[in-house]
């Protein structure tokens, strides 16, 4: 998970506070001090941390809270809100418009991960229905066109470049014009980089920008350069109108504290946030410059690149999960014709072994298993997938699915755990080639998840009307159900909204 260590530290501080018999000033201070230490150790800017602590103490005035107030809940909500404020500048980032070709120009020093990030950016939008294309205008680095060609071919994205032409401006113009004629709506131009800032680099960028008239210039920056980032970004901005930043190489022990220092840009993408990256410096600088983060990279693979949404991100950071993000992932892998059936199962609140099997199956299609489980609350994921043991957990899920392949339809569709007696367990174990104790372990996991599933209640969700409920459903799913009328009919059949709000991202605020 992104910021795994920071998230665990903050979650531990909140849990210790929640376990206290009485919430007094001492308990509150201990909780906030622990969170402060965690943020500072992750290189979040000192003044931002101090301001956050001050704001929380203003909101949570224990002396003014009357008896009966849920102090734990108020403190947790205040922490959640302040972390959101730190990461949300409150202004939208650039988004391409449908119906016209949008040109993106990627710039940066050589070795910053620019070419790979171009392809990730294109691949993400392609999955969303856009028609991207890649243009290699990097004639300086040997092998640049080969790298872009290889990446684009793997992602099945059209590309353009030349082994013979040495003028990057001619290549950029020809590529952009060709793809406009082919009605490609996102045209991404990858430009040359250098080992250091040189006048020739900036002049080349200026000429390419002047010739292609990009809608957005994205500056790709290596986070490990630290405080040198300020001068570097300023130099680039003086040559071309930088409107967004992508920070790469946030894996390992990169702090990235200077990566966005005082650079007033239009948007930010943070990539390679896997491993034990601190990264707090980059995000605190984002907050200081009021530049929105629009994507985060979570690994090396093409699909390890996701939209940054402040509230779900903070929710995952605090171990609360991100049900809306999890359901979005499910919608990507569940066929449209099966989605109404999935909604009905969620409404019914009955967690069968077949549902567990299907959701395990969907999880394996969603991408990296660690990323998927980070979207689930800690009480859901901590036992099935302990931190740092993703491979073992993935093997365990596949083993459980093999066991369920040896079960009857009656066993898979029953909500009664008592149905699976000792003789049935022995038969299942023989059928899948596992020990009986391993089958028993799988059933214990099922009972635990079934209990969690039924416990996902949201206060007052039974009083929600169809209009309120429709806002929680993805548009495509709502359409498949039959729109508002279909949802109203389905809710009438089921009798109430039950757990649906909890499953689709609504939380008790």
Coordinates of C-alpha atoms in Angstrom, one line a residue, residues 120-417:
X120 CA 1.3 4.6 -18.4
X121 CA -0.6 7.8 -18.8
X122 CA -1.8 6.8 -22.3
X123 CA -2.7 3.2 -21.2
X124 CA -4.8 4.5 -18.3
X125 CA -6.8 6.8 -20.6
X126 CA -7.2 4.0 -23.2
X127 CA -8.9 1.8 -20.6
X128 CA -11.3 4.6 -19.9
X129 CA -12.4 4.7 -23.6
X130 CA -10.1 7.4 -24.9
X131 CA -8.1 6.9 -28.1
X132 CA -4.5 7.8 -27.2
X133 CA -1.4 7.9 -29.4
X134 CA 2.3 8.3 -28.6
X135 CA 4.9 10.4 -30.5
X136 CA 8.6 9.9 -29.9
X137 CA 10.2 13.3 -30.5
X138 CA 13.3 12.3 -28.5
X139 CA 16.2 12.2 -31.1
X140 CA 18.9 12.8 -28.5
X141 CA 18.9 9.5 -26.5
X142 CA 19.9 6.4 -28.4
X143 CA 17.2 3.8 -28.0
X144 CA 14.5 6.3 -27.0
X145 CA 12.3 5.3 -30.0
X146 CA 12.9 1.6 -29.4
X147 CA 11.8 2.0 -25.7
X148 CA 8.6 3.9 -26.6
X149 CA 7.9 1.5 -29.5
X150 CA 8.2 -1.5 -27.2
X151 CA 6.0 0.0 -24.4
X152 CA 3.4 1.2 -26.9
X153 CA 3.3 -2.2 -28.7
X154 CA 2.8 -4.0 -25.3
X155 CA -0.1 -1.6 -24.4
X156 CA -1.5 -1.8 -28.0
X157 CA -1.3 2.0 -28.4
X158 CA -0.5 3.6 -31.8
X159 CA 2.9 5.3 -32.0
X160 CA 5.0 7.4 -34.3
X161 CA 8.7 8.0 -34.6
X162 CA 11.7 7.8 -36.9
X163 CA 15.1 6.2 -36.9
X164 CA 16.3 8.5 -39.7
X165 CA 15.0 12.0 -38.9
X166 CA 17.1 13.9 -36.5
X167 CA 14.9 17.0 -36.2
X168 CA 12.5 16.5 -33.2
X169 CA 10.3 19.4 -34.3
X170 CA 9.6 17.7 -37.7
X171 CA 8.9 14.4 -36.0
X172 CA 6.6 16.0 -33.4
X173 CA 4.6 18.0 -36.0
X174 CA 4.3 15.1 -38.4
X175 CA 3.2 12.7 -35.6
X176 CA 0.6 15.1 -34.1
X177 CA -0.9 15.9 -37.6
X178 CA -1.1 12.2 -38.5
X179 CA -2.9 11.2 -35.3
X180 CA -5.3 14.2 -35.6
X181 CA -6.3 12.9 -39.0
X182 CA -6.8 9.5 -37.5
X183 CA -9.1 11.0 -34.9
X184 CA -6.9 10.1 -32.0
X185 CA -8.2 12.3 -29.1
X186 CA -5.2 12.1 -26.8
X187 CA -1.8 12.7 -28.5
X188 CA 1.2 12.4 -26.1
X189 CA 4.5 13.8 -27.3
X190 CA 7.6 12.4 -25.5
X191 CA 10.5 14.9 -25.9
X192 CA 14.3 14.7 -25.4
X193 CA 16.0 14.9 -22.0
X194 CA 19.6 15.7 -21.0
X195 CA 21.8 14.6 -18.1
X196 CA 21.7 18.2 -16.9
X197 CA 20.1 21.5 -17.7
X198 CA 21.5 22.8 -21.0
X199 CA 20.5 25.7 -23.2
X200 CA 20.1 23.3 -26.2
X201 CA 17.5 21.3 -24.2
X202 CA 15.4 24.3 -23.4
X203 CA 15.6 25.7 -26.9
X204 CA 14.5 22.3 -28.3
X205 CA 11.6 22.1 -25.9
X206 CA 10.5 25.7 -26.8
X207 CA 10.6 24.9 -30.5
X208 CA 8.6 21.7 -30.1
X209 CA 6.0 23.4 -27.9
X210 CA 5.7 26.3 -30.4
X211 CA 5.2 23.9 -33.3
X212 CA 2.7 21.5 -31.7
X213 CA 0.8 23.9 -29.4
X214 CA 0.2 21.4 -26.6
X215 CA -2.8 21.8 -24.4
X216 CA -0.8 20.7 -21.4
X217 CA 3.0 20.5 -20.7
X218 CA 3.8 17.8 -18.1
X219 CA 7.1 18.0 -16.3
X220 CA 8.5 14.6 -15.2
X221 CA 10.8 14.9 -12.2
X222 CA 13.0 12.4 -10.4
X223 CA 12.1 12.8 -6.7
X224 CA 15.6 11.8 -5.6
X225 CA 17.1 15.1 -6.6
X226 CA 15.7 16.7 -3.5
X227 CA 16.1 20.4 -3.0
X228 CA 17.6 20.8 -6.5
X229 CA 14.0 20.3 -7.8
X230 CA 13.1 24.0 -7.2
X231 CA 15.8 25.4 -9.5
X232 CA 15.2 22.6 -12.1
X233 CA 11.5 23.2 -12.2
X234 CA 11.9 27.0 -12.4
X235 CA 14.3 26.6 -15.4
X236 CA 11.8 24.4 -17.2
X237 CA 8.9 26.7 -16.5
X238 CA 10.8 29.6 -18.0
X239 CA 11.2 27.8 -21.3
X240 CA 7.7 26.2 -21.6
X241 CA 4.4 26.7 -19.8
X242 CA 4.5 23.7 -17.4
X243 CA 1.0 22.9 -16.3
X244 CA 1.5 19.6 -14.5
X245 CA 4.2 17.6 -12.7
X246 CA 4.8 13.9 -12.5
X247 CA 7.2 12.8 -9.7
X248 CA 8.9 9.5 -10.4
X249 CA 11.2 7.2 -8.5
X250 CA 9.3 7.5 -5.2
X251 CA 10.2 3.9 -4.3
X252 CA 13.1 2.8 -2.0
X253 CA 14.1 5.4 0.5
X254 CA 13.4 8.4 -1.6
X255 CA 12.2 11.3 0.5
X256 CA 11.1 13.6 -2.3
X257 CA 10.9 16.5 0.1
X258 CA 12.1 19.1 -2.4
X259 CA 10.3 17.6 -5.4
X260 CA 7.6 20.2 -5.5
X261 CA 9.0 23.0 -3.3
X262 CA 7.4 26.3 -4.2
X263 CA 6.7 25.2 -7.8
X264 CA 3.3 26.6 -8.7
X265 CA 2.1 24.1 -11.2
X266 CA -1.4 23.0 -12.4
X267 CA -1.4 19.4 -11.4
X268 CA 0.8 16.6 -9.9
X269 CA 1.2 12.9 -10.6
X270 CA 3.3 11.0 -8.1
X271 CA 4.6 7.7 -9.5
X272 CA 6.5 4.7 -8.1
X273 CA 5.0 5.0 -4.6
X274 CA 5.5 1.3 -4.0
X275 CA 8.0 -0.1 -1.5
X276 CA 8.9 1.9 1.6
X277 CA 8.8 5.3 0.1
X278 CA 8.5 8.1 2.6
X279 CA 7.2 10.6 0.1
X280 CA 5.7 12.9 2.7
X281 CA 7.9 15.7 1.5
X282 CA 6.4 15.5 -1.9
X283 CA 2.8 15.6 -0.7
X284 CA 3.5 18.4 1.8
X285 CA 5.0 20.4 -1.0
X286 CA 1.9 19.7 -3.0
X287 CA -0.1 21.1 -0.1
X288 CA 2.2 24.1 0.2
X289 CA 2.0 25.0 -3.5
X290 CA -1.7 24.2 -3.8
X291 CA -1.2 21.9 -6.7
X292 CA -3.5 18.9 -7.0
X293 CA -2.3 15.4 -7.2
X294 CA -4.1 13.7 -10.0
X295 CA -2.4 10.3 -10.3
X296 CA -0.2 8.1 -8.1
X297 CA 2.0 5.3 -9.5
X298 CA 2.1 2.3 -7.3
X299 CA 4.6 0.0 -9.1
X300 CA 6.5 -0.7 -12.3
X301 CA 3.8 -2.4 -14.3
X302 CA 1.7 -0.6 -16.9
X303 CA -1.6 -0.9 -14.8
X304 CA 0.0 0.2 -11.5
X305 CA -1.2 3.8 -12.0
X306 CA -4.4 5.1 -10.4
X307 CA -6.4 8.3 -10.0
X308 CA -5.7 10.1 -6.8
X309 CA -8.9 10.9 -4.9
X310 CA -8.2 12.6 -1.5
X311 CA -10.9 11.1 0.7
X312 CA -10.5 7.5 -0.4
X313 CA -6.7 7.9 -0.2
X314 CA -6.8 9.2 3.4
X315 CA -9.4 6.5 4.3
X316 CA -7.0 3.8 3.1
X317 CA -4.1 5.5 4.9
X318 CA -6.0 5.2 8.2
X319 CA -6.9 1.6 7.6
X320 CA -10.6 2.3 7.0
X321 CA -10.5 1.0 3.4
X322 CA -12.0 2.5 0.3
X323 CA -15.3 0.6 -0.6
X324 CA -16.1 2.9 -3.5
X325 CA -12.7 2.3 -5.1
X326 CA -13.0 -1.4 -4.4
X327 CA -16.4 -1.5 -6.1
X328 CA -15.1 0.5 -9.0
X329 CA -12.4 -2.2 -9.4
X330 CA -15.1 -4.9 -9.3
X331 CA -17.1 -3.0 -12.0
X332 CA -14.1 -3.1 -14.3
X333 CA -13.8 -6.9 -14.1
X334 CA -17.5 -8.0 -13.6
X335 CA -19.4 -8.3 -17.0
X336 CA -22.1 -5.7 -17.3
X337 CA -24.8 -8.4 -17.5
X338 CA -23.8 -9.8 -14.2
X339 CA -23.7 -6.5 -12.3
X340 CA -27.5 -6.3 -11.5
X341 CA -27.2 -9.7 -9.9
X342 CA -24.2 -8.5 -7.9
X343 CA -26.2 -5.5 -6.7
X344 CA -29.1 -7.8 -5.6
X345 CA -26.6 -10.0 -3.6
X346 CA -25.2 -6.9 -1.9
X347 CA -28.7 -5.7 -1.0
X348 CA -29.7 -9.1 0.4
X349 CA -26.6 -9.1 2.7
X350 CA -26.2 -12.9 2.5
X351 CA -22.6 -13.8 2.2
X352 CA -22.3 -17.3 0.7
X353 CA -19.3 -19.4 -0.2
X354 CA -20.1 -18.8 -3.9
X355 CA -20.0 -15.0 -3.3
X356 CA -16.6 -15.4 -1.5
X357 CA -15.4 -17.5 -4.5
X358 CA -16.6 -14.9 -7.1
X359 CA -15.0 -12.0 -5.2
X360 CA -11.7 -13.9 -4.8
X361 CA -11.9 -14.5 -8.5
X362 CA -12.5 -10.8 -9.2
X363 CA -9.7 -9.7 -6.8
X364 CA -7.2 -11.7 -8.8
X365 CA -8.3 -9.9 -12.0
X366 CA -8.1 -6.4 -10.4
X367 CA -4.4 -6.1 -10.4
X368 CA -1.7 -6.3 -7.7
X369 CA -3.2 -8.1 -4.7
X370 CA -1.6 -5.7 -2.2
X371 CA -3.3 -2.7 -4.0
X372 CA -6.7 -4.4 -3.9
X373 CA -6.5 -5.3 -0.2
X374 CA -5.4 -1.8 0.7
X375 CA -9.0 -0.8 -0.4
X376 CA -10.5 -3.0 2.3
X377 CA -10.7 -2.0 6.0
X378 CA -7.9 -3.5 8.2
X379 CA -10.4 -5.8 9.9
X380 CA -11.2 -7.4 6.5
X381 CA -7.6 -7.7 5.2
X382 CA -5.2 -8.1 8.1
X383 CA -5.8 -11.8 8.6
X384 CA -6.2 -12.9 5.0
X385 CA -3.3 -10.8 3.8
X386 CA -0.8 -9.8 6.5
X387 CA 1.5 -6.8 5.6
X388 CA 4.5 -7.8 3.5
X389 CA 3.1 -11.3 2.7
X390 CA 1.2 -10.6 -0.5
X391 CA 2.6 -13.6 -2.4
X392 CA 1.7 -16.1 0.3
X393 CA -1.8 -14.5 0.6
X394 CA -2.4 -14.8 -3.1
X395 CA -1.4 -18.5 -3.0
X396 CA -3.8 -18.9 0.0
X397 CA -6.7 -17.4 -2.0
X398 CA -6.0 -19.7 -4.9
X399 CA -5.9 -22.7 -2.5
X400 CA -9.2 -21.7 -1.0
X401 CA -10.7 -21.5 -4.5
X402 CA -9.4 -25.0 -5.3
X403 CA -11.2 -26.2 -2.2
X404 CA -14.4 -24.6 -3.2
X405 CA -14.2 -26.2 -6.7
X406 CA -14.7 -29.5 -4.8
X407 CA -17.9 -28.4 -3.2
X408 CA -21.5 -29.0 -4.4
X409 CA -23.9 -26.2 -5.5
X410 CA -25.9 -26.7 -2.3
X411 CA -22.8 -26.1 -0.2
X412 CA -21.7 -23.0 -2.2
X413 CA -25.1 -21.3 -2.1
X414 CA -26.0 -22.0 1.6
X415 CA -25.7 -19.3 4.2
X416 CA -25.8 -22.0 7.0
X417 CA -22.3 -22.8 8.2

